[in-house]
Amino acid sequence: MARSEEECRRLMEEEDRQPYLPGLTWGEFSALPPRRKSHELQKFTQHFTTYLGFWKTCDLSSCRRAKACRGFLTEAQYRANPGYQDSFPPCVGPGGARQQEVLAGMRRLGGADDDEPKYDGRRQAGDADE
């Protein structure tokens, strides 16, 4: 059965109301211009770069003074070659040099870093004798 136009519109409005980033719904975020989207994503990833201590070696004195990531990409960094990843602050480096560290930190803080199973299954019959 095909969805009616009204049903499609209702589903799209419901999706737009879903939380996306702190303080923004998906609809609000998708309505932003590209540079503003980048700014909002950088604000989000600054929490993780702060947790990882990137501020200790940051080129920006404001980050070192605050002992937290406070930097945003400049227009020159957006145009740099190799370019900076526009979802991460400048301390991640050109070409996303430290991006994998940030993503691993996100997984660790999110609790998804448990690669080992918590339960290996039942012991084999031969293992009980040992």
CSV table of N, CA and C in Angstrom, one decimal:
chain,number,residue,atom,x,y,z
A,1,MET,N,0.8,-1.2,0.0
A,1,MET,CA,0.0,0.0,0.0
A,1,MET,C,0.9,1.2,0.0
A,2,ALA,N,0.7,2.1,-0.9
A,2,ALA,CA,1.4,3.3,-1.0
A,2,ALA,C,1.0,4.3,0.1
A,3,ARG,N,2.0,5.1,0.5
A,3,ARG,CA,1.7,6.1,1.5
A,3,ARG,C,1.1,7.3,0.8
A,4,SER,N,0.3,8.0,1.6
A,4,SER,CA,-0.4,9.2,1.1
A,4,SER,C,0.6,10.3,1.2
A,5,GLU,N,0.4,11.4,0.5
A,5,GLU,CA,1.2,12.6,0.6
A,5,GLU,C,1.2,13.1,2.0
A,6,GLU,N,0.1,13.1,2.7
A,6,GLU,CA,0.0,13.6,4.1
A,6,GLU,C,0.9,12.7,5.0
A,7,GLU,N,0.8,11.4,4.8
A,7,GLU,CA,1.6,10.5,5.6
A,7,GLU,C,3.1,10.7,5.4
A,8,CYS,N,3.5,10.9,4.2
A,8,CYS,CA,4.9,11.2,3.9
A,8,CYS,C,5.4,12.5,4.6
A,9,ARG,N,4.6,13.5,4.5
A,9,ARG,CA,4.9,14.8,5.1
A,9,ARG,C,5.0,14.6,6.6
A,10,ARG,N,4.1,13.9,7.2
A,10,ARG,CA,4.1,13.7,8.7
A,10,ARG,C,5.4,12.9,9.1
A,11,LEU,N,5.8,11.9,8.3
A,11,LEU,CA,7.0,11.2,8.6
A,11,LEU,C,8.3,12.1,8.5
A,12,MET,N,8.3,12.9,7.5
A,12,MET,CA,9.4,13.9,7.3
A,12,MET,C,9.5,14.9,8.5
A,13,GLU,N,8.3,15.4,8.9
A,13,GLU,CA,8.3,16.3,10.0
A,13,GLU,C,8.7,15.6,11.3
A,14,GLU,N,8.3,14.4,11.5
A,14,GLU,CA,8.7,13.6,12.7
A,14,GLU,C,10.2,13.4,12.7
A,15,GLU,N,10.8,13.1,11.5
A,15,GLU,CA,12.2,12.9,11.4
A,15,GLU,C,13.0,14.2,11.7
A,16,ASP,N,12.5,15.3,11.2
A,16,ASP,CA,13.1,16.6,11.4
A,16,ASP,C,13.1,17.0,12.9
A,17,ARG,N,12.2,16.4,13.7
A,17,ARG,CA,12.2,16.8,15.2
A,17,ARG,C,13.1,15.9,16.0
A,18,GLN,N,13.8,14.9,15.4
A,18,GLN,CA,14.7,14.0,16.1
A,18,GLN,C,15.9,14.8,16.6
A,19,PRO,N,16.4,14.6,17.8
A,19,PRO,CA,17.6,15.2,18.2
A,19,PRO,C,18.8,14.8,17.4
A,20,TYR,N,19.7,15.7,17.1
A,20,TYR,CA,20.9,15.3,16.3
A,20,TYR,C,22.2,15.7,17.0
A,21,LEU,N,22.3,17.0,17.3
A,21,LEU,CA,23.5,17.4,18.1
A,21,LEU,C,22.9,18.1,19.3
A,22,PRO,N,23.8,18.3,20.4
A,22,PRO,CA,23.2,19.0,21.5
A,22,PRO,C,22.7,20.4,21.2
A,23,GLY,N,21.4,20.6,21.5
A,23,GLY,CA,20.7,21.8,21.2
A,23,GLY,C,20.1,21.9,19.8
A,24,LEU,N,20.3,20.9,18.9
A,24,LEU,CA,19.8,21.0,17.6
A,24,LEU,C,19.1,19.7,17.2
A,25,THR,N,18.0,19.9,16.5
A,25,THR,CA,17.3,18.7,15.9
A,25,THR,C,17.8,18.5,14.5
A,26,TRP,N,17.5,17.4,13.9
A,26,TRP,CA,17.9,17.1,12.6
A,26,TRP,C,17.4,18.1,11.6
A,27,GLY,N,16.2,18.6,11.7
A,27,GLY,CA,15.7,19.6,10.8
A,27,GLY,C,16.4,20.9,11.0
A,28,GLU,N,16.7,21.3,12.2
A,28,GLU,CA,17.4,22.6,12.4
A,28,GLU,C,18.8,22.5,11.8
A,29,PHE,N,19.5,21.4,12.0
A,29,PHE,CA,20.8,21.2,11.5
A,29,PHE,C,20.9,21.2,10.0
A,30,SER,N,19.9,20.5,9.4
A,30,SER,CA,20.0,20.4,7.9
A,30,SER,C,19.6,21.7,7.3
A,31,ALA,N,19.0,22.6,8.0
A,31,ALA,CA,18.6,23.9,7.4
A,31,ALA,C,19.8,24.9,7.5
A,32,LEU,N,20.8,24.6,8.2
A,32,LEU,CA,22.0,25.5,8.3
A,32,LEU,C,22.8,25.5,7.1
A,33,PRO,N,23.5,26.7,6.8
A,33,PRO,CA,24.4,26.7,5.7
A,33,PRO,C,25.7,25.8,6.0
A,34,PRO,N,26.4,25.4,5.0
A,34,PRO,CA,27.5,24.5,5.2
A,34,PRO,C,28.6,24.9,6.3
A,35,ARG,N,29.0,26.2,6.3
A,35,ARG,CA,30.0,26.6,7.3
A,35,ARG,C,29.4,26.6,8.7
A,36,ARG,N,28.2,26.9,8.8
A,36,ARG,CA,27.5,26.8,10.2
A,36,ARG,C,27.4,25.4,10.6
A,37,LYS,N,27.1,24.4,9.7
A,37,LYS,CA,27.1,23.0,10.0
A,37,LYS,C,28.4,22.6,10.5
A,38,SER,N,29.5,23.0,9.8
A,38,SER,CA,30.8,22.7,10.2
A,38,SER,C,31.2,23.2,11.6
A,39,HIS,N,30.8,24.4,11.9
A,39,HIS,CA,31.0,25.0,13.2
A,39,HIS,C,30.3,24.2,14.3
A,40,GLU,N,29.1,23.8,14.1
A,40,GLU,CA,28.3,23.0,15.1
A,40,GLU,C,29.0,21.6,15.3
A,41,LEU,N,29.4,21.0,14.2
A,41,LEU,CA,30.1,19.7,14.3
A,41,LEU,C,31.4,19.9,15.1
A,42,GLN,N,32.1,20.9,14.8
A,42,GLN,CA,33.4,21.2,15.5
A,42,GLN,C,33.2,21.4,17.0
A,43,LYS,N,32.1,22.1,17.4
A,43,LYS,CA,31.8,22.3,18.8
A,43,LYS,C,31.5,21.0,19.4
A,44,PHE,N,30.9,20.0,18.7
A,44,PHE,CA,30.6,18.7,19.3
A,44,PHE,C,31.9,17.9,19.5
A,45,THR,N,32.8,17.9,18.5
A,45,THR,CA,34.0,17.1,18.6
A,45,THR,C,35.0,17.7,19.5
A,46,GLN,N,34.9,19.0,19.8
A,46,GLN,CA,35.8,19.6,20.8
A,46,GLN,C,35.7,18.9,22.1
A,47,HIS,N,34.6,18.4,22.5
A,47,HIS,CA,34.5,17.7,23.8
A,47,HIS,C,35.4,16.5,23.8
A,48,PHE,N,35.5,15.8,22.7
A,48,PHE,CA,36.4,14.6,22.6
A,48,PHE,C,37.8,14.9,22.5
A,49,THR,N,38.2,16.0,21.7
A,49,THR,CA,39.6,16.4,21.7
A,49,THR,C,40.1,16.9,23.0
A,50,THR,N,39.2,17.6,23.8
A,50,THR,CA,39.5,18.0,25.1
A,50,THR,C,39.8,16.8,26.0
A,51,TYR,N,38.9,15.8,26.0
A,51,TYR,CA,39.1,14.6,26.7
A,51,TYR,C,40.4,13.9,26.4
A,52,LEU,N,40.8,13.9,25.1
A,52,LEU,CA,42.0,13.3,24.7
A,52,LEU,C,43.3,14.1,25.0
A,53,GLY,N,43.1,15.4,25.4
A,53,GLY,CA,44.2,16.2,25.8
A,53,GLY,C,44.9,16.9,24.6
A,54,PHE,N,44.2,17.0,23.5
A,54,PHE,CA,44.8,17.7,22.4
A,54,PHE,C,45.2,19.1,22.7
A,55,TRP,N,44.5,19.8,23.7
A,55,TRP,CA,44.8,21.2,24.0
A,55,TRP,C,46.3,21.3,24.5
A,56,LYS,N,46.9,20.3,25.0
A,56,LYS,CA,48.2,20.4,25.6
A,56,LYS,C,49.3,20.7,24.5
A,57,THR,N,49.0,20.3,23.3
A,57,THR,CA,50.0,20.5,22.2
A,57,THR,C,49.4,21.4,21.1
A,58,CYS,N,48.3,22.0,21.4
A,58,CYS,CA,47.6,22.9,20.4
A,58,CYS,C,48.4,24.1,20.1
A,59,ASP,N,48.3,24.6,18.8
A,59,ASP,CA,49.0,25.8,18.4
A,59,ASP,C,48.3,27.1,18.9
A,60,LEU,N,47.0,26.9,19.3
A,60,LEU,CA,46.3,28.1,19.8
A,60,LEU,C,46.5,28.3,21.3
A,61,SER,N,46.9,29.5,21.6
A,61,SER,CA,47.1,29.8,23.1
A,61,SER,C,45.8,29.8,23.9
A,62,SER,N,44.7,30.1,23.2
A,62,SER,CA,43.4,30.1,23.9
A,62,SER,C,43.0,28.7,24.4
A,63,CYS,N,43.4,27.7,23.7
A,63,CYS,CA,43.1,26.3,24.1
A,63,CYS,C,44.0,25.9,25.2
A,64,ARG,N,45.3,26.3,25.1
A,64,ARG,CA,46.2,25.9,26.2
A,64,ARG,C,45.9,26.7,27.5
A,65,ARG,N,45.5,27.9,27.4
A,65,ARG,CA,45.1,28.7,28.6
A,65,ARG,C,43.8,28.1,29.2
A,66,ALA,N,42.8,27.7,28.4
A,66,ALA,CA,41.6,27.2,28.9
A,66,ALA,C,41.7,25.7,29.3
A,67,LYS,N,42.8,25.1,29.0
A,67,LYS,CA,43.0,23.6,29.2
A,67,LYS,C,41.8,22.8,28.6
A,68,ALA,N,41.4,23.3,27.5
A,68,ALA,CA,40.3,22.7,26.7
A,68,ALA,C,40.3,23.1,25.3
A,69,CYS,N,39.8,22.3,24.4
A,69,CYS,CA,39.8,22.6,23.0
A,69,CYS,C,38.8,23.8,22.8
A,70,ARG,N,39.2,24.9,22.2
A,70,ARG,CA,38.4,26.0,21.9
A,70,ARG,C,38.5,26.5,20.4
A,71,GLY,N,39.3,25.8,19.7
A,71,GLY,CA,39.6,26.3,18.3
A,71,GLY,C,38.6,25.9,17.3
A,72,PHE,N,38.5,26.7,16.3
A,72,PHE,CA,37.6,26.5,15.1
A,72,PHE,C,38.5,26.7,13.8
A,73,LEU,N,38.2,26.0,12.8
A,73,LEU,CA,38.9,26.2,11.5
A,73,LEU,C,38.8,27.6,11.0
A,74,THR,N,39.8,28.2,10.4
A,74,THR,CA,39.8,29.5,9.8
A,74,THR,C,39.5,29.2,8.3
A,75,GLU,N,39.2,30.3,7.6
A,75,GLU,CA,38.9,30.2,6.2
A,75,GLU,C,40.1,29.6,5.4
A,76,ALA,N,41.3,30.0,5.9
A,76,ALA,CA,42.6,29.5,5.2
A,76,ALA,C,42.7,28.0,5.4
A,77,GLN,N,42.3,27.5,6.6
A,77,GLN,CA,42.4,26.1,6.9
A,77,GLN,C,41.3,25.3,6.1
A,78,TYR,N,40.2,25.9,5.8
A,78,TYR,CA,39.2,25.3,5.0
A,78,TYR,C,39.7,25.1,3.6
A,79,ARG,N,40.5,26.1,3.1
A,79,ARG,CA,41.0,26.0,1.7
A,79,ARG,C,42.4,25.4,1.6
A,80,ALA,N,43.0,25.0,2.7
A,80,ALA,CA,44.4,24.5,2.7
A,80,ALA,C,44.5,23.2,2.0
A,81,ASN,N,45.7,22.9,1.5
A,81,ASN,CA,45.9,21.6,0.8
A,81,ASN,C,47.1,20.9,1.4
A,82,PRO,N,47.0,19.8,2.1
A,82,PRO,CA,45.8,19.0,2.2
A,82,PRO,C,44.8,19.7,3.2
A,83,GLY,N,43.6,19.5,2.9
A,83,GLY,CA,42.6,20.2,3.6
A,83,GLY,C,42.3,19.6,5.0
A,84,TYR,N,41.8,20.5,5.8
A,84,TYR,CA,41.4,20.0,7.2
A,84,TYR,C,40.0,19.4,7.1
A,85,GLN,N,39.8,18.4,7.9
A,85,GLN,CA,38.4,17.8,8.0
A,85,GLN,C,37.5,18.8,8.6
A,86,ASP,N,36.4,19.2,8.0
A,86,ASP,CA,35.6,20.3,8.5
A,86,ASP,C,34.7,19.9,9.6
A,87,SER,N,34.7,18.7,10.1
A,87,SER,CA,33.9,18.3,11.3
A,87,SER,C,34.8,18.3,12.5
A,88,PHE,N,36.1,18.5,12.4
A,88,PHE,CA,37.0,18.5,13.5
A,88,PHE,C,37.7,19.8,13.7
A,89,PRO,N,38.1,20.1,15.0
A,89,PRO,CA,38.8,21.4,15.2
A,89,PRO,C,40.2,21.3,14.6
A,90,PRO,N,40.9,22.4,14.5
A,90,PRO,CA,42.2,22.4,13.9
A,90,PRO,C,43.3,21.6,14.5
A,91,CYS,N,43.2,21.3,15.8
A,91,CYS,CA,44.2,20.5,16.5
A,91,CYS,C,44.2,19.0,15.9
A,92,VAL,N,43.2,18.6,15.2
A,92,VAL,CA,43.2,17.3,14.6
A,92,VAL,C,44.3,17.2,13.5
A,93,GLY,N,44.5,18.3,12.8
A,93,GLY,CA,45.6,18.4,11.8
A,93,GLY,C,45.1,18.3,10.4
A,94,PRO,N,45.9,18.8,9.5
A,94,PRO,CA,45.6,18.7,8.1
A,94,PRO,C,45.4,17.3,7.6
A,95,GLY,N,44.4,17.1,6.8
A,95,GLY,CA,44.1,15.8,6.2
A,95,GLY,C,43.6,14.8,7.3
A,96,GLY,N,43.1,15.3,8.4
A,96,GLY,CA,42.6,14.4,9.4
A,96,GLY,C,43.7,13.6,10.1
A,97,ALA,N,44.9,14.1,10.3
A,97,ALA,CA,46.0,13.3,10.8
A,97,ALA,C,45.7,12.6,12.1
A,98,ARG,N,45.0,13.2,13.0
A,98,ARG,CA,44.7,12.6,14.3
A,98,ARG,C,43.2,12.2,14.4
A,99,GLN,N,42.6,12.1,13.3
A,99,GLN,CA,41.1,11.8,13.3
A,99,GLN,C,40.8,10.4,13.9
A,100,GLN,N,41.6,9.4,13.6
A,100,GLN,CA,41.4,8.1,14.1
A,100,GLN,C,41.5,8.1,15.7
A,101,GLU,N,42.3,8.9,16.2
A,101,GLU,CA,42.4,9.0,17.7
A,101,GLU,C,41.1,9.5,18.3
A,102,VAL,N,40.6,10.5,17.6
A,102,VAL,CA,39.3,11.2,18.1
A,102,VAL,C,38.2,10.2,17.9
A,103,LEU,N,38.1,9.5,16.8
A,103,LEU,CA,37.0,8.5,16.6
A,103,LEU,C,37.1,7.4,17.7
A,104,ALA,N,38.3,6.9,18.0
A,104,ALA,CA,38.5,5.9,19.0
A,104,ALA,C,38.1,6.4,20.4
A,105,GLY,N,38.4,7.7,20.6
A,105,GLY,CA,37.9,8.3,21.9
A,105,GLY,C,36.4,8.4,22.0
A,106,MET,N,35.8,8.7,20.9
A,106,MET,CA,34.3,8.7,20.8
A,106,MET,C,33.7,7.4,21.2
A,107,ARG,N,34.3,6.3,20.6
A,107,ARG,CA,33.8,5.0,20.8
A,107,ARG,C,34.1,4.6,22.3
A,108,ARG,N,35.2,4.9,22.8
A,108,ARG,CA,35.6,4.6,24.2
A,108,ARG,C,34.6,5.3,25.2
A,109,LEU,N,34.4,6.6,24.9
A,109,LEU,CA,33.4,7.3,25.8
A,109,LEU,C,32.0,6.9,25.7
A,110,GLY,N,31.7,6.4,24.4
A,110,GLY,CA,30.3,5.9,24.2
A,110,GLY,C,30.1,4.5,24.7
A,111,GLY,N,31.2,3.8,25.2
A,111,GLY,CA,31.1,2.5,25.7
A,111,GLY,C,31.1,1.4,24.6
A,112,ALA,N,31.4,1.8,23.4
A,112,ALA,CA,31.4,0.8,22.3
A,112,ALA,C,32.8,0.2,22.0
A,113,ASP,N,33.7,0.4,22.9
A,113,ASP,CA,35.1,-0.1,22.7
A,113,ASP,C,35.3,-1.5,23.2
A,114,ASP,N,34.2,-2.2,23.6
A,114,ASP,CA,34.3,-3.5,24.1
A,114,ASP,C,34.4,-4.5,23.0
A,115,ASP,N,35.6,-4.8,22.4
A,115,ASP,CA,35.7,-5.7,21.3
A,115,ASP,C,35.6,-7.2,21.8
A,116,GLU,N,36.0,-7.4,23.1
A,116,GLU,CA,36.0,-8.8,23.6
A,116,GLU,C,34.6,-9.1,24.1
A,117,PRO,N,34.1,-10.3,23.8
A,117,PRO,CA,32.8,-10.7,24.3
A,117,PRO,C,32.8,-10.9,25.8
A,118,LYS,N,31.8,-10.5,26.5
A,118,LYS,CA,31.7,-10.7,27.9
A,118,LYS,C,31.4,-12.1,28.3
A,119,TYR,N,30.9,-12.9,27.4
A,119,TYR,CA,30.5,-14.3,27.7
A,119,TYR,C,31.0,-15.1,26.5
A,120,ASP,N,31.9,-16.0,26.7
A,120,ASP,CA,32.4,-16.8,25.6
A,120,ASP,C,31.6,-18.1,25.3
A,121,GLY,N,30.5,-18.2,25.9
A,121,GLY,CA,29.7,-19.4,25.7
A,121,GLY,C,30.0,-20.5,26.7
A,122,ARG,N,29.3,-21.6,26.5
A,122,ARG,CA,29.5,-22.7,27.5
A,122,ARG,C,30.9,-23.4,27.3
A,123,ARG,N,31.4,-23.9,28.4
A,123,ARG,CA,32.6,-24.6,28.3
A,123,ARG,C,32.4,-25.9,27.6
A,124,GLN,N,33.4,-26.3,26.9
A,124,GLN,CA,33.4,-27.6,26.2
A,124,GLN,C,33.4,-28.7,27.2
A,125,ALA,N,32.9,-29.8,26.8
A,125,ALA,CA,32.8,-31.0,27.7
A,125,ALA,C,34.2,-31.4,28.1
A,126,GLY,N,35.2,-31.3,27.2
A,126,GLY,CA,36.6,-31.7,27.6
A,126,GLY,C,37.2,-30.7,28.5
A,127,ASP,N,36.8,-29.5,28.5
A,127,ASP,CA,37.4,-28.4,29.4
A,127,ASP,C,37.0,-28.6,30.9
A,128,ALA,N,35.9,-29.3,31.1
A,128,ALA,CA,35.4,-29.5,32.5
A,128,ALA,C,36.4,-30.4,33.3
A,129,ASP,N,37.1,-31.3,32.6
A,129,ASP,CA,38.0,-32.2,33.3
A,129,ASP,C,39.3,-31.6,33.7
A,130,GLU,N,39.6,-30.5,33.1
A,130,GLU,CA,40.9,-29.9,33.3
A,130,GLU,C,40.9,-29.0,34.5
